[in-house]
XYZ file of C-alpha atoms in Angstrom:
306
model
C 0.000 0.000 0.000
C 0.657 3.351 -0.586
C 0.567 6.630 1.497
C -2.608 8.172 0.896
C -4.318 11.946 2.162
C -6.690 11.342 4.723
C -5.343 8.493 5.711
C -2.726 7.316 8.581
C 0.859 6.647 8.753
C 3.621 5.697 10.843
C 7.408 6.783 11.557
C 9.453 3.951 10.441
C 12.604 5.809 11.533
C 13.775 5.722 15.063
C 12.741 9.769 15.215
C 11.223 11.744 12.578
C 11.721 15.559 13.061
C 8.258 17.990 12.071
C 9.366 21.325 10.031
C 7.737 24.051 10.019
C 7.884 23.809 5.823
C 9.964 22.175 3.063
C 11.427 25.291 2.249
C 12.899 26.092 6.175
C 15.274 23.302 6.432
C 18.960 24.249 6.032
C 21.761 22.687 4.229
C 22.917 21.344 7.904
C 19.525 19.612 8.753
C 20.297 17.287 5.601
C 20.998 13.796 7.774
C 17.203 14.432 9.737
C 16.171 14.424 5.994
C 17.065 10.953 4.501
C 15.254 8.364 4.534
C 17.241 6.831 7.679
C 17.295 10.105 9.579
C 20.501 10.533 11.636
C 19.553 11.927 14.365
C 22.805 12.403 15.999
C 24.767 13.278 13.138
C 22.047 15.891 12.620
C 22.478 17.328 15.733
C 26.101 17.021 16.248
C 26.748 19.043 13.176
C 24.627 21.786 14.671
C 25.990 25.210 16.154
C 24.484 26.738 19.074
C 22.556 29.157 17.317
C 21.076 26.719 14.917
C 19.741 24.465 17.487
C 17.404 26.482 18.325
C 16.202 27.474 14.941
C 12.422 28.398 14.386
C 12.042 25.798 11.562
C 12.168 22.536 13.756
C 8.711 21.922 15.579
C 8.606 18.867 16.985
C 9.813 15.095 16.411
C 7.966 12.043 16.350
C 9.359 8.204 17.403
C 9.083 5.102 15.294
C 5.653 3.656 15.340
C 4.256 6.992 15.825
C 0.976 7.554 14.270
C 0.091 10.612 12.374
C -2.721 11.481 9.765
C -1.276 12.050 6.477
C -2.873 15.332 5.017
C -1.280 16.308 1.904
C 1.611 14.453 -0.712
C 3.860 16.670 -2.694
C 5.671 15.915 -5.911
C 9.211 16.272 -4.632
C 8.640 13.787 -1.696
C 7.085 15.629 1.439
C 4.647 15.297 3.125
C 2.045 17.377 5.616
C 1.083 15.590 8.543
C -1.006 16.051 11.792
C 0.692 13.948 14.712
C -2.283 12.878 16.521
C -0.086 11.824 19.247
C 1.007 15.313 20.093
C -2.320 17.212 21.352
C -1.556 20.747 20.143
C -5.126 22.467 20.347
C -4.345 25.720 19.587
C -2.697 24.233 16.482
C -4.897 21.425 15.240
C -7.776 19.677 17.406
C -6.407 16.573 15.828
C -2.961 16.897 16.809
C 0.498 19.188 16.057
C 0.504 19.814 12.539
C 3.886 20.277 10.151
C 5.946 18.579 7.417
C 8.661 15.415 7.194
C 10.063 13.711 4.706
C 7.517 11.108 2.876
C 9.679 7.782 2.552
C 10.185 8.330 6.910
C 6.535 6.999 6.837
C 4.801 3.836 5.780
C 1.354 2.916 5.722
C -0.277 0.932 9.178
C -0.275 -3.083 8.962
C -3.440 -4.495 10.517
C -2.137 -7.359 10.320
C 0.751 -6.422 13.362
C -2.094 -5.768 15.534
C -1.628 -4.119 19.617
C -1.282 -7.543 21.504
C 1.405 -7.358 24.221
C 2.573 -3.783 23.862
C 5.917 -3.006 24.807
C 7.893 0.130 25.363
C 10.944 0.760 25.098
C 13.043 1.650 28.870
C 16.337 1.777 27.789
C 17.424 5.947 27.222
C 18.844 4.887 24.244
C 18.636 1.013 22.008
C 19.352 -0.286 18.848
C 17.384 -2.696 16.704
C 19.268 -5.697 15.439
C 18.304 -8.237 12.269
C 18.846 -10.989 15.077
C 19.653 -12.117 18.342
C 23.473 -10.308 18.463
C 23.510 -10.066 14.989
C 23.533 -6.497 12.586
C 22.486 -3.331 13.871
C 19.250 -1.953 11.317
C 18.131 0.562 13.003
C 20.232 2.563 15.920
C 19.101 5.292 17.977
C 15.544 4.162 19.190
C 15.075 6.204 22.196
C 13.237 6.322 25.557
C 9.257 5.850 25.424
C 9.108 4.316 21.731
C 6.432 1.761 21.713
C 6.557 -1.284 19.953
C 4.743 -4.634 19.631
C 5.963 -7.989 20.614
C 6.716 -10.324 17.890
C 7.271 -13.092 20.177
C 8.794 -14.521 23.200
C 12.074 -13.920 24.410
C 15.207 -15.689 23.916
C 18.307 -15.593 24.944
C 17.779 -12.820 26.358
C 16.203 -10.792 23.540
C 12.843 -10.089 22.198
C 11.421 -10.015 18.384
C 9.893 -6.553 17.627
C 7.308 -5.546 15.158
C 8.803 -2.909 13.330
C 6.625 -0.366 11.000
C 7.812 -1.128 7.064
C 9.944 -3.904 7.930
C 8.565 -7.247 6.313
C 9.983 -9.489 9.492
C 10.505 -8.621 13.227
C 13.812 -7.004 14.501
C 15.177 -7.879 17.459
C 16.515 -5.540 20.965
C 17.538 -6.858 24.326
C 14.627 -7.959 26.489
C 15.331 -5.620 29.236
C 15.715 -2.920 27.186
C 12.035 -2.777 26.837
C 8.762 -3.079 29.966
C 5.349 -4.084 29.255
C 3.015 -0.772 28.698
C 2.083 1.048 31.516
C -1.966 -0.317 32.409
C -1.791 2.404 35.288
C -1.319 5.889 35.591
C 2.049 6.402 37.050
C 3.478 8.226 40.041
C 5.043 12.001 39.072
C 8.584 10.554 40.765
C 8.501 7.967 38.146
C 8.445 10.825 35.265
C 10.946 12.884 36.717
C 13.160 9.218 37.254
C 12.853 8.973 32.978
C 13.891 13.047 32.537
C 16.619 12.591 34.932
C 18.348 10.036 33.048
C 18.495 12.875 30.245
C 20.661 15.296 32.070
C 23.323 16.574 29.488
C 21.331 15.805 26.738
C 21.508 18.817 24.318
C 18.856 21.659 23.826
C 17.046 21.240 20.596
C 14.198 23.435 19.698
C 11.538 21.261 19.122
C 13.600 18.678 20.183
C 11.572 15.206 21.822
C 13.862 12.270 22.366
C 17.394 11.293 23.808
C 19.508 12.605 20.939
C 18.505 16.520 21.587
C 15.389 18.035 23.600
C 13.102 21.101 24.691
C 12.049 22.198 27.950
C 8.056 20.873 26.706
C 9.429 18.125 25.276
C 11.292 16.578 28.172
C 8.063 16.494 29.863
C 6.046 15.196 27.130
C 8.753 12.339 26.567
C 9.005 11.664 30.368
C 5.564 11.106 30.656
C 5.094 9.632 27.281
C 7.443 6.572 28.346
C 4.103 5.575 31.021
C 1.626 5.848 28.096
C 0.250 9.832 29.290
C 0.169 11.657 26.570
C 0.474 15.510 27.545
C 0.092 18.328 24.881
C 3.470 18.975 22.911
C 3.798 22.765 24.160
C 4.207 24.359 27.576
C 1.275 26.652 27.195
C -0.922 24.060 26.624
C 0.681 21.638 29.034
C -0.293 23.947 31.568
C -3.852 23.998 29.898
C -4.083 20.127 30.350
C -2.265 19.719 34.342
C -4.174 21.146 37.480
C -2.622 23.840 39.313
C -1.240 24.083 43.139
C -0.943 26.778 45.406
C 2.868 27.639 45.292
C 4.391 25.606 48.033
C 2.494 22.547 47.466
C 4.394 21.276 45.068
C 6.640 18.143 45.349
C 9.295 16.152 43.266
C 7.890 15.462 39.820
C 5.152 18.608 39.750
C 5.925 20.950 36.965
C 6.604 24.664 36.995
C 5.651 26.745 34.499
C 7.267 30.555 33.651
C 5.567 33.291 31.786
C 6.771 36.930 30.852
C 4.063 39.867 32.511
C 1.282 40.029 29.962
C 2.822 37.522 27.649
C 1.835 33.769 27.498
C 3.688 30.381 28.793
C 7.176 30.225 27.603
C 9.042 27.819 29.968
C 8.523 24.714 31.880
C 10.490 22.567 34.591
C 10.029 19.592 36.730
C 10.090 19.979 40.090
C 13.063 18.243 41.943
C 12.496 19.301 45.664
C 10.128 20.735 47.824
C 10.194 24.230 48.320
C 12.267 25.109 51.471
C 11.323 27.294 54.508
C 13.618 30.304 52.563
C 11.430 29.743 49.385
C 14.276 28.311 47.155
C 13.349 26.041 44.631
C 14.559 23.757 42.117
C 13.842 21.843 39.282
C 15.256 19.737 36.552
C 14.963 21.584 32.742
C 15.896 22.297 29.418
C 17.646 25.274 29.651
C 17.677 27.679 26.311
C 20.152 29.823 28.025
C 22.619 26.914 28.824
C 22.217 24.492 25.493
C 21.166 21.095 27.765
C 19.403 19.739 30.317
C 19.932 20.632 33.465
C 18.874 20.583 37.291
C 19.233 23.345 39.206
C 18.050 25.346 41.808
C 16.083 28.486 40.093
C 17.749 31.835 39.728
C 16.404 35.091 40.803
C 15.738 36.002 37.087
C 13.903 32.438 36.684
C 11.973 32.922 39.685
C 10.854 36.431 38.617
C 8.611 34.795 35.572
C 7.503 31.733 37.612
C 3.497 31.855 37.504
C 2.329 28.847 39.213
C 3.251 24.775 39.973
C 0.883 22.316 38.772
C 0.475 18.586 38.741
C -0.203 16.178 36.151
């Protein structure tokens, strides 16, 4: 089968990036465009000022459903990520543009029995037990369905537009979460992404946001939270300032001007009023726990819990 508009897709790449438009991408963003999208090539060939460039929105992880709205001629195509709530955007989902041939159309036949995800901060997919790396860089909160039981050790994969399963180390992957999980377990996933480089519109292990370390983090227990920070804050119930606790989010806003910023709570508040929280930090390039600075503190609006 084909890709079709008006129908859905998946990522068959370990992580698809969203632009803003075929005509924003830059010479440098050229190995996020091929049809095995190197992510860390990508983003190890980027300067400081171009990872945060305006034409990356968001990224999207293999088996990642979207609604494919529109084909073009020279191989791109438009795309609502249903997975993403965005409702400012798109009531269906965050909107934008990748590369066609980082798709493939849905098998029925694969089917949702035993869902997996994937634990591991970053894996690899192999053609066998031990044998050839296919597809590297499969990150943190990547769902994917069991192809069969373990063995040795490892565990046969469904993979989207691969014709037979692929195979990862069994305990790089837990069952799907059935139950909601606890906000320490969340913040457990972002802190294991300390260091990891700021990307604007960034959402996986390779490079990462401030919204999108909370999306992912959540993400990896089957929650799926809104893609921005506005609209996180939309979608989370607010605390009175000093209720907060390890995992809560805190979200920063400019007088008059909307959400901007969001952290994850790391402590409670102490009797002096300092607090701290683990981020993706614009200003510094990664991610990053800290305890907030006056200037930070100055824009915080309110703590709220998911």
């Amino acid at each position: 089968m084909e890709l079709q508009p008006g129908r859905e897709a998946v990522v068959r790449v370990a992580v698809a990036t969203l632009w803003t438009s075929p005509e924003a991408v830059r010479p440098v963003d050229r190995p996020a465009l091929t049809a095995g999208a190197d992510i860390p090539a990508w983003v190890s060939g980027l300067n400081t000022d171009q990872q945060v460039g305006d034409c990356v929105l968001s990224q999207l992880l293999l088996g990642e459903r979207v609604l494919v709205s529109e084909l073009r001629p020279d191989g791109w195509a438009r795309v609502v990520a249903v997975e993403q709530p965005a409702a400012k955007l798109d009531p269906r989902g965050y909107p934008g543009w990748l590369p066609a041939d980082q798709l493939t159309t849905v098998d029925p036949a694969t089917g949702t029995d035993h869902p997996l995800v994937v634990d591991a901060t970053v894996t690899e997919l192999h053609a066998s037990p031990s044998g050839p790396v296919v597809l590297p860089g499969v990150v943190v909160g990547t769902r994917l369905v069991s192809a069969g039981p373990a063995r040795d050790g490892w565990r046969p994969v469904h993979v989207p537009g691969r014709p037979t399963p692929l195979w990862l180390l069994d305990n790089h992957l837990a069952p799907a979460s059935a139950t909601s999980p606890v906000a320490e377990q969340a913040l457990a996933v972002a802190q294991r992404l300390l260091d990891v480089v700021y990307i604007w519109g960034g959402l996986s292990a390779h490079g990462i946001d401030c919204s999108g370390l909370v999306h992912l983090a959540w993400r990896r227990f089957g929650v799926l939270l809104p893609r921005d920070a506005d609209d996180q804050a939309v979608a989370t119930t607010p605390l009175a300032l000093g209720a907060e606790r390890p995992g809560d989010l805190y979200f920063f806003a400019r007088p008059g001007r909307k959400i901007h910023h969001i952290g994850i709570v790391t402590a409670t508040a102490s009797n002096d009023g300092q607090r701290r929280m683990l981020h993706a930090c614009y200003r510094r390039r990664r991610v990053i726990e800290e305890p907030l600075p006056a200037e930070r503190t100055a824009t915080l609006v309110g703590a709220h819990r998911v």
